[in-house]
């Protein structure tokens, strides 16, 4: 009898933990392939990290020499508080403990590995089978955008994206399953999320949590379970206070200093001018409406803006083009002078140049250079609306197909809060390309006016698409669906993808190549 019980327990443990062991090995193997040079002692030339190292050098030297953190550094701008750059907060116990673990894995492999693992944890918490959680982890961790920000050195952003999925899943678990376990996990992952120190990413996912909460509030009202919902909400509020308290010092110092930075409001112009300047600053990197198709087809708006078409560059550098640019500049200078001296002609400008008039020559060459720089944009292999970019936000065609399938397979309670989050973030990412919506959110969303690079809101779609794809696979695996029903859903999802591609071709104003 004991042997039978022991055998059953062994089988249970094997079935429960095998997918996690497989996941760790697979995630490590895939990450190792992507970052193989890391094991040769090489490192990425991350621009933001290099700048940080220079800014923090005197702080580290002072800490080593005096045994305490300095309060000021002269290595940043004209000088600024050192606690905004590099300081050791002894109260950030959760962050420090986690840092010891992930640092042992080595940078940058640890970021992709942990993104995969935390996404798997998230979908399993939300009721998906661990084996399918592996697929979700791979889809999330291998998001194109993540490699772009790791390469640029946006490390705090990446770590915030690592811990955001399990944070949302913990809130879901508290509201749907067990409020005590869910709240405890929310406090843990909330502390790690805030400790990552990228408020904008955290802000976006808090909006996702709000959509989830509002959805659950509605269903609690319909099912007459508002008291239980209220108790869970109160417990989650306590979890939020715990998470906030564990990171209070850095958040407080950042909040206090914010008004003295470019993210504050100017005091030398009128309130309306300051508002417009701030909006222009915030929306400089707005995702184009057509550029959003990049999520399905990665090069629809080109790739890295620093990648130039060699043939186009050769044309722009040819003598003929230079002569045209110079001629157009002379015509423009003549127009400028004509505002003050109506009798001025293009011939007069040419004669002034031949005579060595330095002021006229300088103006002509300035305008010619400006025209050349403007023309150079047409040689770039990126032609989207943003000033420049490291590459497209590609979600994966297969993942999008499965996500569309998932949206049809899941019930309303599991669907609409995710759909609302995705649509809301897409509209936010459009920024200046949907200015009425941005202005509205700028005025009514608390704290939103502090954030720039609005296209960053697409990170929520980077999470939502793998989530819905995993849900679709789980539904297909766990539920007995009629073949005709599955075939109809697959046909609709496939048809939607095809329709999107046809629409892309129809609205394109450039060669398909």
Tab-separated table of C-alpha atoms in Angstrom:
chain	number	residue	atom	x	y	z
A	1	UNK	CA	0.000	0.000	0.000
A	2	UNK	CA	2.814	2.373	0.967
A	3	UNK	CA	4.557	1.583	-2.307
A	4	UNK	CA	1.471	2.453	-4.318
A	5	UNK	CA	1.064	5.760	-2.466
A	6	UNK	CA	4.742	6.533	-2.922
A	7	UNK	CA	4.496	5.782	-6.636
A	8	UNK	CA	1.484	8.071	-6.993
A	9	UNK	CA	3.277	10.876	-5.144
A	10	UNK	CA	6.341	10.428	-7.351
A	11	UNK	CA	4.244	10.566	-10.511
A	12	UNK	CA	2.458	13.669	-9.215
A	13	UNK	CA	5.736	15.446	-8.462
A	14	UNK	CA	7.202	14.468	-11.831
A	15	UNK	CA	4.118	15.661	-13.735
A	16	UNK	CA	4.028	18.911	-11.747
A	17	UNK	CA	7.688	19.893	-11.883
A	18	UNK	CA	8.869	18.418	-15.195
A	19	UNK	CA	7.596	21.359	-17.317
A	20	UNK	CA	9.437	23.816	-15.044
A	21	UNK	CA	12.696	21.904	-15.344
A	22	UNK	CA	12.252	21.704	-19.117
A	23	UNK	CA	11.435	25.425	-19.198
A	24	UNK	CA	14.555	26.458	-17.287
A	25	UNK	CA	16.790	24.310	-19.503
A	26	UNK	CA	15.096	25.510	-22.708
A	27	UNK	CA	15.045	29.192	-21.709
A	28	UNK	CA	18.703	28.993	-20.712
A	29	UNK	CA	19.624	27.250	-23.960
A	30	UNK	CA	17.778	29.731	-26.180
A	31	UNK	CA	19.181	32.721	-24.276
A	32	UNK	CA	22.676	31.249	-24.469
A	33	UNK	CA	22.391	30.969	-28.250
A	34	UNK	CA	21.366	34.623	-28.541
A	35	UNK	CA	24.132	35.829	-26.225
A	36	UNK	CA	26.870	33.313	-27.053
A	37	UNK	CA	29.609	36.012	-27.151
A	38	UNK	CA	28.883	36.685	-23.463
A	39	UNK	CA	30.627	33.396	-22.631
A	40	UNK	CA	33.719	34.604	-24.497
A	41	UNK	CA	34.060	37.574	-22.168
A	42	UNK	CA	32.533	40.029	-24.636
A	43	UNK	CA	29.948	42.685	-23.786
A	44	UNK	CA	27.507	44.905	-25.629
A	45	UNK	CA	28.494	48.506	-26.362
A	46	UNK	CA	25.344	49.893	-24.737
A	47	UNK	CA	25.206	53.670	-25.104
A	48	UNK	CA	23.110	54.413	-22.020
A	49	UNK	CA	25.251	52.127	-19.850
A	50	UNK	CA	28.443	53.847	-21.039
A	51	UNK	CA	26.972	57.245	-20.184
A	52	UNK	CA	25.869	56.001	-16.774
A	53	UNK	CA	29.359	54.657	-16.042
A	54	UNK	CA	30.838	58.086	-16.727
A	55	UNK	CA	28.218	59.874	-14.632
A	56	UNK	CA	28.580	57.532	-11.673
A	57	UNK	CA	32.374	57.204	-11.598
A	58	UNK	CA	33.058	59.959	-9.061
A	59	UNK	CA	30.188	58.684	-6.891
A	60	UNK	CA	31.690	55.198	-6.772
A	61	UNK	CA	35.164	56.601	-6.058
A	62	UNK	CA	33.799	58.687	-3.163
A	63	UNK	CA	31.900	55.671	-1.790
A	64	UNK	CA	35.035	53.525	-1.921
A	65	UNK	CA	37.192	56.188	-0.285
A	66	UNK	CA	34.804	57.527	2.375
A	67	UNK	CA	32.487	54.578	2.992
A	68	UNK	CA	29.369	56.669	2.345
A	69	UNK	CA	27.330	57.969	-0.580
A	70	UNK	CA	27.999	61.541	-1.740
A	71	UNK	CA	25.070	63.929	-2.089
A	72	UNK	CA	26.278	65.753	-5.221
A	73	UNK	CA	28.094	64.978	-8.453
A	74	UNK	CA	29.638	67.287	-11.026
A	75	UNK	CA	29.754	64.688	-13.813
A	76	UNK	CA	26.188	65.263	-14.993
A	77	UNK	CA	25.166	68.511	-16.717
A	78	UNK	CA	26.234	71.437	-14.499
A	79	UNK	CA	25.998	69.221	-11.438
A	80	UNK	CA	23.060	67.444	-9.815
A	81	UNK	CA	22.127	65.366	-6.742
A	82	UNK	CA	24.101	62.130	-6.685
A	83	UNK	CA	21.181	60.188	-5.233
A	84	UNK	CA	19.425	60.426	-8.610
A	85	UNK	CA	22.245	58.573	-10.361
A	86	UNK	CA	23.821	55.979	-8.095
A	87	UNK	CA	23.034	55.344	-4.455
A	88	UNK	CA	22.685	52.234	-2.332
A	89	UNK	CA	19.382	52.133	-0.468
A	90	UNK	CA	19.658	49.614	2.404
A	91	UNK	CA	15.864	49.401	2.721
A	92	UNK	CA	15.432	47.911	-0.791
A	93	UNK	CA	15.813	44.402	0.601
A	94	UNK	CA	13.682	42.660	-2.039
A	95	UNK	CA	15.481	44.330	-4.934
A	96	UNK	CA	18.925	43.617	-3.486
A	97	UNK	CA	18.086	39.953	-2.894
A	98	UNK	CA	16.770	39.513	-6.443
A	99	UNK	CA	19.767	41.371	-7.885
A	100	UNK	CA	22.189	38.875	-6.355
A	101	UNK	CA	20.378	36.031	-8.097
A	102	UNK	CA	20.040	37.578	-11.556
A	103	UNK	CA	23.580	38.983	-11.565
A	104	UNK	CA	24.876	35.461	-11.117
A	105	UNK	CA	23.370	34.628	-14.514
A	106	UNK	CA	25.352	37.400	-16.184
A	107	UNK	CA	24.326	40.323	-18.378
A	108	UNK	CA	22.568	40.517	-20.794
A	109	UNK	CA	21.521	36.840	-20.894
A	110	UNK	CA	19.797	37.183	-17.527
A	111	UNK	CA	17.254	39.697	-18.857
A	112	UNK	CA	15.928	37.530	-21.683
A	113	UNK	CA	16.027	34.397	-19.504
A	114	UNK	CA	14.097	36.067	-16.692
A	115	UNK	CA	11.584	37.635	-19.108
A	116	UNK	CA	10.758	34.149	-20.403
A	117	UNK	CA	10.554	32.622	-16.940
A	118	UNK	CA	8.426	35.406	-15.445
A	119	UNK	CA	6.003	35.306	-18.375
A	120	UNK	CA	5.614	31.564	-17.853
A	121	UNK	CA	4.957	32.172	-14.146
A	122	UNK	CA	2.360	34.792	-15.116
A	123	UNK	CA	0.315	32.645	-17.495
A	124	UNK	CA	0.423	29.657	-15.136
A	125	UNK	CA	-0.920	31.862	-12.337
A	126	UNK	CA	-3.733	32.799	-14.722
A	127	UNK	CA	-4.720	29.162	-15.165
A	128	UNK	CA	-2.769	28.094	-18.252
A	129	UNK	CA	-0.982	24.736	-18.369
A	130	UNK	CA	2.796	25.029	-17.689
A	131	UNK	CA	3.686	23.313	-20.974
A	132	UNK	CA	1.851	26.055	-22.854
A	133	UNK	CA	3.425	28.544	-20.461
A	134	UNK	CA	6.762	27.612	-22.024
A	135	UNK	CA	5.486	28.797	-25.418
A	136	UNK	CA	4.216	32.033	-23.887
A	137	UNK	CA	7.583	32.579	-22.222
A	138	UNK	CA	9.450	32.127	-25.493
A	139	UNK	CA	7.063	34.425	-27.367
A	140	UNK	CA	7.408	37.167	-24.758
A	141	UNK	CA	11.148	36.889	-24.080
A	142	UNK	CA	12.020	36.918	-27.771
A	143	UNK	CA	10.045	40.092	-28.497
A	144	UNK	CA	11.932	42.209	-31.026
A	145	UNK	CA	11.550	45.339	-28.919
A	146	UNK	CA	13.364	43.750	-25.992
A	147	UNK	CA	16.523	43.154	-28.026
A	148	UNK	CA	16.422	46.760	-29.224
A	149	UNK	CA	16.270	48.216	-25.712
A	150	UNK	CA	18.897	45.814	-24.347
A	151	UNK	CA	21.228	46.841	-27.167
A	152	UNK	CA	20.619	50.520	-26.377
A	153	UNK	CA	21.280	49.969	-22.673
A	154	UNK	CA	17.727	50.704	-21.447
A	155	UNK	CA	18.234	48.252	-18.614
A	156	UNK	CA	15.740	49.655	-16.099
A	157	UNK	CA	13.052	49.497	-18.777
A	158	UNK	CA	13.863	45.879	-19.508
A	159	UNK	CA	13.745	44.799	-15.869
A	160	UNK	CA	10.415	46.579	-15.449
A	161	UNK	CA	9.129	44.525	-18.400
A	162	UNK	CA	10.446	41.343	-16.759
A	163	UNK	CA	8.368	41.816	-13.600
A	164	UNK	CA	5.230	43.404	-15.107
A	165	UNK	CA	3.557	40.143	-16.328
A	166	UNK	CA	3.670	38.333	-12.957
A	167	UNK	CA	2.476	41.529	-11.243
A	168	UNK	CA	-0.671	41.614	-13.399
A	169	UNK	CA	-1.107	37.864	-12.958
A	170	UNK	CA	-0.878	38.252	-9.154
A	171	UNK	CA	-3.666	40.832	-9.195
A	172	UNK	CA	-5.720	38.471	-11.384
A	173	UNK	CA	-5.051	35.585	-8.980
A	174	UNK	CA	-6.154	37.658	-5.981
A	175	UNK	CA	-9.381	38.735	-7.698
A	176	UNK	CA	-10.228	35.337	-9.168
A	177	UNK	CA	-8.644	32.627	-7.000
A	178	UNK	CA	-7.105	33.303	-3.588
A	179	UNK	CA	-6.901	36.847	-2.293
A	180	UNK	CA	-4.229	36.050	0.317
A	181	UNK	CA	-1.826	34.289	-2.037
A	182	UNK	CA	-2.526	36.784	-4.834
A	183	UNK	CA	-1.972	39.817	-2.600
A	184	UNK	CA	1.276	38.366	-1.221
A	185	UNK	CA	2.559	37.763	-4.762
A	186	UNK	CA	1.379	41.231	-5.821
A	187	UNK	CA	3.403	42.755	-2.965
A	188	UNK	CA	6.478	40.759	-4.033
A	189	UNK	CA	6.305	41.462	-7.759
A	190	UNK	CA	5.115	45.011	-7.125
A	191	UNK	CA	8.248	45.625	-5.058
A	192	UNK	CA	10.434	44.188	-7.824
A	193	UNK	CA	8.575	46.203	-10.467
A	194	UNK	CA	9.031	49.488	-8.601
A	195	UNK	CA	12.609	48.516	-7.765
A	196	UNK	CA	13.371	48.260	-11.481
A	197	UNK	CA	12.976	52.049	-11.407
A	198	UNK	CA	11.228	52.719	-14.687
A	199	UNK	CA	8.036	54.560	-13.669
A	200	UNK	CA	6.670	54.848	-17.208
A	201	UNK	CA	6.545	51.085	-17.809
A	202	UNK	CA	5.034	50.582	-14.359
A	203	UNK	CA	2.455	53.298	-15.101
A	204	UNK	CA	1.282	51.554	-18.274
A	205	UNK	CA	0.831	48.221	-16.529
A	206	UNK	CA	-0.964	49.851	-13.613
A	207	UNK	CA	-3.488	51.054	-16.194
A	208	UNK	CA	-3.805	47.419	-17.330
A	209	UNK	CA	-4.419	46.430	-13.694
A	210	UNK	CA	-7.080	49.149	-13.517
A	211	UNK	CA	-8.890	47.714	-16.563
A	212	UNK	CA	-8.776	44.279	-14.910
A	213	UNK	CA	-10.112	45.719	-11.636
A	214	UNK	CA	-12.955	47.554	-13.380
A	215	UNK	CA	-13.910	44.385	-15.245
A	216	UNK	CA	-13.976	42.386	-12.012
A	217	UNK	CA	-15.983	45.139	-10.318
A	218	UNK	CA	-18.630	44.861	-13.021
A	219	UNK	CA	-18.894	41.085	-12.686
A	220	UNK	CA	-18.919	41.333	-8.884
A	221	UNK	CA	-21.864	43.711	-9.187
A	222	UNK	CA	-23.695	41.353	-11.567
A	223	UNK	CA	-23.035	38.304	-9.388
A	224	UNK	CA	-23.761	40.170	-6.119
A	225	UNK	CA	-20.308	39.456	-4.646
A	226	UNK	CA	-19.300	43.060	-3.964
A	227	UNK	CA	-18.374	42.381	-0.320
A	228	UNK	CA	-15.833	39.730	-1.256
A	229	UNK	CA	-14.557	41.967	-4.044
A	230	UNK	CA	-14.168	44.839	-1.574
A	231	UNK	CA	-12.129	42.675	0.831
A	232	UNK	CA	-9.824	41.587	-1.984
A	233	UNK	CA	-9.435	45.163	-3.155
A	234	UNK	CA	-8.524	46.278	0.363
A	235	UNK	CA	-5.932	43.514	0.613
A	236	UNK	CA	-4.454	44.466	-2.750
A	237	UNK	CA	-4.258	48.069	-1.527
A	238	UNK	CA	-2.211	46.854	1.451
A	239	UNK	CA	0.039	44.939	-0.971
A	240	UNK	CA	0.505	48.136	-2.976
A	241	UNK	CA	1.511	50.053	0.157
A	242	UNK	CA	4.033	47.336	1.061
A	243	UNK	CA	5.517	47.390	-2.460
A	244	UNK	CA	5.650	51.177	-2.437
A	245	UNK	CA	7.146	51.304	1.036
A	246	UNK	CA	9.974	48.945	0.102
A	247	UNK	CA	11.051	51.404	-2.615
A	248	UNK	CA	9.940	54.662	-1.020
A	249	UNK	CA	13.293	56.466	-0.858
A	250	UNK	CA	14.245	56.427	-4.570
A	251	UNK	CA	10.670	57.148	-5.640
A	252	UNK	CA	10.373	60.089	-3.257
A	253	UNK	CA	13.679	61.651	-4.293
A	254	UNK	CA	12.816	61.288	-7.972
A	255	UNK	CA	9.386	62.836	-7.399
A	256	UNK	CA	10.869	65.808	-5.533
A	257	UNK	CA	13.521	66.482	-8.177
A	258	UNK	CA	11.263	66.058	-11.198
A	259	UNK	CA	10.086	69.676	-11.352
A	260	UNK	CA	13.696	70.821	-11.843
A	261	UNK	CA	14.192	68.687	-14.964
A	262	UNK	CA	13.035	68.945	-18.581
A	263	UNK	CA	9.998	66.875	-17.531
A	264	UNK	CA	8.856	69.730	-15.313
A	265	UNK	CA	7.039	72.875	-16.434
A	266	UNK	CA	8.988	75.877	-17.706
A	267	UNK	CA	8.744	79.048	-15.592
A	268	UNK	CA	9.903	81.479	-18.294
A	269	UNK	CA	6.936	81.213	-20.663
A	270	UNK	CA	3.170	81.439	-20.309
A	271	UNK	CA	1.206	78.464	-19.024
A	272	UNK	CA	-0.218	77.710	-22.479
A	273	UNK	CA	3.205	77.978	-24.150
A	274	UNK	CA	4.670	75.730	-21.481
A	275	UNK	CA	1.874	73.219	-22.048
A	276	UNK	CA	2.369	73.148	-25.809
A	277	UNK	CA	6.161	72.859	-25.455
A	278	UNK	CA	5.697	69.969	-23.027
A	279	UNK	CA	3.254	68.185	-25.333
A	280	UNK	CA	5.618	68.594	-28.300
A	281	UNK	CA	8.473	67.216	-26.184
A	282	UNK	CA	6.412	64.280	-24.939
A	283	UNK	CA	5.075	63.268	-28.364
A	284	UNK	CA	8.301	63.557	-30.380
A	285	UNK	CA	8.396	59.755	-30.648
A	286	UNK	CA	4.828	58.974	-31.683
A	287	UNK	CA	4.078	55.714	-33.462
A	288	UNK	CA	2.505	56.230	-36.872
A	289	UNK	CA	-0.905	54.711	-37.578
A	290	UNK	CA	0.390	52.908	-40.659
A	291	UNK	CA	3.606	52.096	-38.796
A	292	UNK	CA	1.524	50.029	-36.370
A	293	UNK	CA	1.374	47.339	-39.066
A	294	UNK	CA	5.022	46.676	-38.132
A	295	UNK	CA	3.629	44.487	-35.375
A	296	UNK	CA	2.533	41.997	-38.050
A	297	UNK	CA	5.123	42.578	-40.783
A	298	UNK	CA	8.406	43.798	-39.276
A	299	UNK	CA	9.792	45.845	-42.170
A	300	UNK	CA	6.579	47.489	-43.305
A	301	UNK	CA	8.029	50.885	-42.370
A	302	UNK	CA	11.620	49.816	-42.726
A	303	UNK	CA	14.012	48.857	-39.968
A	304	UNK	CA	16.817	50.718	-38.208
A	305	UNK	CA	16.820	54.390	-39.231
A	306	UNK	CA	20.634	54.421	-39.255
A	307	UNK	CA	20.682	51.799	-42.005
A	308	UNK	CA	20.993	53.546	-45.377
A	309	UNK	CA	20.342	52.364	-48.900
A	310	UNK	CA	23.750	52.465	-50.583
A	311	UNK	CA	22.325	53.226	-54.020
A	312	UNK	CA	20.313	56.162	-52.663
A	313	UNK	CA	23.335	57.487	-50.763
A	314	UNK	CA	25.457	57.356	-53.926
A	315	UNK	CA	22.819	59.363	-55.790
A	316	UNK	CA	22.620	61.980	-53.039
A	317	UNK	CA	26.400	62.349	-53.008
A	318	UNK	CA	26.685	62.781	-56.779
A	319	UNK	CA	27.790	66.081	-58.324
A	320	UNK	CA	24.465	66.522	-60.093
A	321	UNK	CA	22.430	66.361	-56.872
A	322	UNK	CA	24.857	68.700	-55.080
A	323	UNK	CA	24.516	71.241	-57.887
A	324	UNK	CA	20.717	71.020	-57.699
A	325	UNK	CA	20.747	71.484	-53.913
A	326	UNK	CA	23.080	74.474	-54.199
A	327	UNK	CA	20.926	76.012	-56.933
A	328	UNK	CA	17.771	75.615	-54.858
A	329	UNK	CA	19.566	77.172	-51.879
A	330	UNK	CA	20.474	80.231	-53.992
A	331	UNK	CA	16.827	80.643	-55.029
A	332	UNK	CA	15.765	80.411	-51.377
A	333	UNK	CA	18.326	83.021	-50.306
A	334	UNK	CA	17.068	85.327	-53.047
A	335	UNK	CA	13.524	84.926	-51.678
A	336	UNK	CA	14.760	85.778	-48.189
A	337	UNK	CA	16.600	88.930	-49.328
A	338	UNK	CA	13.634	89.962	-51.489
A	339	UNK	CA	11.530	90.493	-48.352
A	340	UNK	CA	13.758	93.463	-47.535
A	341	UNK	CA	15.082	94.389	-51.005
A	342	UNK	CA	12.363	93.683	-53.625
A	343	UNK	CA	14.734	94.312	-56.530
A	344	UNK	CA	17.066	91.395	-55.591
A	345	UNK	CA	17.285	88.590	-58.181
A	346	UNK	CA	18.956	85.183	-58.300
A	347	UNK	CA	21.647	86.702	-60.528
A	348	UNK	CA	22.476	89.226	-57.783
A	349	UNK	CA	22.997	86.358	-55.297
A	350	UNK	CA	25.267	84.527	-57.763
A	351	UNK	CA	27.293	87.681	-58.334
A	352	UNK	CA	27.624	88.197	-54.559
A	353	UNK	CA	28.979	84.666	-54.185
A	354	UNK	CA	31.458	85.149	-57.048
A	355	UNK	CA	32.567	88.402	-55.411
A	356	UNK	CA	33.299	86.529	-52.147
A	357	UNK	CA	30.478	87.959	-49.999
A	358	UNK	CA	31.002	85.835	-46.851
A	359	UNK	CA	27.569	86.491	-45.315
A	360	UNK	CA	25.703	85.468	-48.458
A	361	UNK	CA	27.924	82.419	-49.013
A	362	UNK	CA	27.425	81.273	-45.412
A	363	UNK	CA	23.636	81.570	-45.725
A	364	UNK	CA	23.606	79.674	-49.035
A	365	UNK	CA	25.708	76.822	-47.653
A	366	UNK	CA	23.630	76.630	-44.448
A	367	UNK	CA	20.440	76.228	-46.466
A	368	UNK	CA	22.084	73.776	-48.867
A	369	UNK	CA	23.289	71.642	-45.929
A	370	UNK	CA	19.818	71.698	-44.425
A	371	UNK	CA	18.333	70.523	-47.715
A	372	UNK	CA	20.932	67.758	-47.982
A	373	UNK	CA	20.202	66.566	-44.454
A	374	UNK	CA	16.485	66.552	-45.222
A	375	UNK	CA	17.076	64.601	-48.417
A	376	UNK	CA	19.284	62.123	-46.563
A	377	UNK	CA	16.196	60.913	-44.691
A	378	UNK	CA	14.973	59.436	-47.969
A	379	UNK	CA	18.076	57.268	-48.155
A	380	UNK	CA	17.301	55.661	-44.810
A	381	UNK	CA	15.802	52.190	-44.783
A	382	UNK	CA	13.281	53.500	-42.236
A	383	UNK	CA	10.437	55.700	-43.450
A	384	UNK	CA	8.091	55.839	-40.467
A	385	UNK	CA	6.872	58.874	-38.519
A	386	UNK	CA	9.405	58.784	-35.669
A	387	UNK	CA	12.550	60.992	-35.770
A	388	UNK	CA	14.686	57.849	-35.696
A	389	UNK	CA	14.389	54.330	-34.341
A	390	UNK	CA	16.480	51.255	-33.605
A	391	UNK	CA	13.969	48.974	-35.300
A	392	UNK	CA	10.305	47.942	-35.523
A	393	UNK	CA	8.069	46.725	-32.702
A	394	UNK	CA	7.385	43.285	-34.185
A	395	UNK	CA	5.070	40.983	-32.215
A	396	UNK	CA	5.237	37.901	-34.445
A	397	UNK	CA	2.773	36.926	-37.160
A	398	UNK	CA	2.118	33.506	-35.609
A	399	UNK	CA	1.582	35.058	-32.160
A	400	UNK	CA	-0.888	37.590	-33.580
A	401	UNK	CA	-2.769	34.823	-35.403
A	402	UNK	CA	-3.051	32.787	-32.190
A	403	UNK	CA	-4.024	35.883	-30.174
A	404	UNK	CA	-6.901	36.571	-32.591
A	405	UNK	CA	-7.941	32.950	-32.182
A	406	UNK	CA	-7.744	33.355	-28.399
A	407	UNK	CA	-9.970	36.418	-28.467
A	408	UNK	CA	-12.681	34.270	-30.065
A	409	UNK	CA	-12.201	31.254	-27.819
A	410	UNK	CA	-12.226	32.923	-24.400
A	411	UNK	CA	-15.298	34.241	-22.594
A	412	UNK	CA	-16.099	37.918	-22.129
A	413	UNK	CA	-14.764	38.109	-18.576
A	414	UNK	CA	-11.316	36.955	-19.708
A	415	UNK	CA	-11.351	38.922	-22.936
A	416	UNK	CA	-12.623	42.470	-22.703
A	417	UNK	CA	-10.178	43.878	-20.153
A	418	UNK	CA	-7.279	42.621	-22.294
A	419	UNK	CA	-8.832	44.020	-25.490
A	420	UNK	CA	-9.481	47.364	-23.771
A	421	UNK	CA	-5.874	47.498	-22.567
A	422	UNK	CA	-4.509	46.776	-26.044
A	423	UNK	CA	-6.675	49.345	-27.833
A	424	UNK	CA	-6.071	52.005	-25.188
A	425	UNK	CA	-2.293	51.578	-25.359
A	426	UNK	CA	-2.290	51.597	-29.156
A	427	UNK	CA	-4.118	54.945	-29.128
A	428	UNK	CA	-1.647	56.296	-26.551
A	429	UNK	CA	1.276	55.157	-28.711
A	430	UNK	CA	-0.036	57.161	-31.688
A	431	UNK	CA	0.543	60.372	-29.707
A	432	UNK	CA	0.724	63.351	-32.068
A	433	UNK	CA	-0.899	61.251	-34.802
A	434	UNK	CA	-4.106	61.267	-32.741
A	435	UNK	CA	-3.663	64.558	-30.963
A	436	UNK	CA	-7.220	64.973	-29.643
A	437	UNK	CA	-6.861	61.703	-27.730
A	438	UNK	CA	-3.401	62.555	-26.432
A	439	UNK	CA	-4.547	65.988	-25.242
A	440	UNK	CA	-7.478	64.383	-23.445
A	441	UNK	CA	-5.266	61.829	-21.686
A	442	UNK	CA	-2.658	64.518	-20.942
A	443	UNK	CA	-5.303	66.449	-19.012
A	444	UNK	CA	-7.212	63.670	-17.246
A	445	UNK	CA	-4.701	60.885	-16.484
A	446	UNK	CA	-2.880	61.676	-13.212
A	447	UNK	CA	0.867	62.003	-13.789
A	448	UNK	CA	0.703	61.083	-17.474
A	449	UNK	CA	2.025	64.499	-18.512
A	450	UNK	CA	5.411	63.523	-17.045
A	451	UNK	CA	6.109	60.817	-19.641
A	452	UNK	CA	7.644	61.185	-23.087
A	453	UNK	CA	8.248	58.685	-25.923
A	454	UNK	CA	4.573	57.768	-26.091
A	455	UNK	CA	5.278	54.902	-28.499
A	456	UNK	CA	6.544	53.008	-25.434
A	457	UNK	CA	2.913	52.168	-24.621
A	458	UNK	CA	3.180	49.336	-27.173
A	459	UNK	CA	4.981	47.253	-24.516
A	460	UNK	CA	1.528	46.306	-23.238
A	461	UNK	CA	0.760	44.713	-26.607
A	462	UNK	CA	4.100	42.876	-26.354
A	463	UNK	CA	2.635	41.219	-23.233
A	464	UNK	CA	-1.021	40.891	-24.271
A	465	UNK	CA	-0.434	39.110	-27.595
A	466	UNK	CA	1.615	36.196	-26.120
A	467	UNK	CA	-0.896	36.001	-23.252
A	468	UNK	CA	-3.893	35.612	-25.574
A	469	UNK	CA	-1.924	33.240	-27.801
A	470	UNK	CA	-1.239	31.030	-24.768
A	471	UNK	CA	-4.906	31.158	-23.754
A	472	UNK	CA	-5.894	30.071	-27.275
A	473	UNK	CA	-3.578	27.053	-27.152
A	474	UNK	CA	-4.827	26.145	-23.688
A	475	UNK	CA	-8.449	26.286	-24.812
A	476	UNK	CA	-7.681	24.079	-27.789
A	477	UNK	CA	-5.854	21.625	-25.531
A	478	UNK	CA	-8.182	21.479	-22.533
A	479	UNK	CA	-11.665	21.839	-23.985
A	480	UNK	CA	-13.558	19.442	-26.225
A	481	UNK	CA	-14.455	21.718	-29.104
A	482	UNK	CA	-16.233	20.526	-32.222
A	483	UNK	CA	-14.064	20.354	-35.329
A	484	UNK	CA	-16.414	22.679	-37.233
A	485	UNK	CA	-16.231	25.253	-34.432
A	486	UNK	CA	-12.424	25.164	-34.369
A	487	UNK	CA	-12.257	25.309	-38.180
A	488	UNK	CA	-14.542	28.357	-38.216
A	489	UNK	CA	-12.455	30.216	-35.614
A	490	UNK	CA	-9.204	29.341	-37.388
A	491	UNK	CA	-10.642	30.514	-40.714
A	492	UNK	CA	-11.779	33.811	-39.177
A	493	UNK	CA	-8.397	34.440	-37.492
A	494	UNK	CA	-6.522	33.558	-40.670
A	495	UNK	CA	-8.893	35.728	-42.702
A	496	UNK	CA	-8.268	38.687	-40.381
A	497	UNK	CA	-4.513	38.336	-40.808
A	498	UNK	CA	-4.872	38.128	-44.596
A	499	UNK	CA	-7.209	41.156	-44.546
A	500	UNK	CA	-4.625	43.140	-42.585
A	501	UNK	CA	-1.914	42.280	-45.109
A	502	UNK	CA	-4.180	43.263	-48.018
A	503	UNK	CA	-4.953	46.533	-46.245
A	504	UNK	CA	-1.209	47.153	-45.808
A	505	UNK	CA	-0.659	46.696	-49.525
A	506	UNK	CA	-3.608	48.950	-50.347
A	507	UNK	CA	-2.486	51.902	-48.211
A	508	UNK	CA	1.222	51.646	-49.026
A	509	UNK	CA	2.616	54.646	-50.908
A	510	UNK	CA	5.993	53.138	-51.764
A	511	UNK	CA	7.318	50.156	-53.703
A	512	UNK	CA	6.585	46.772	-52.167
A	513	UNK	CA	10.289	45.929	-52.190
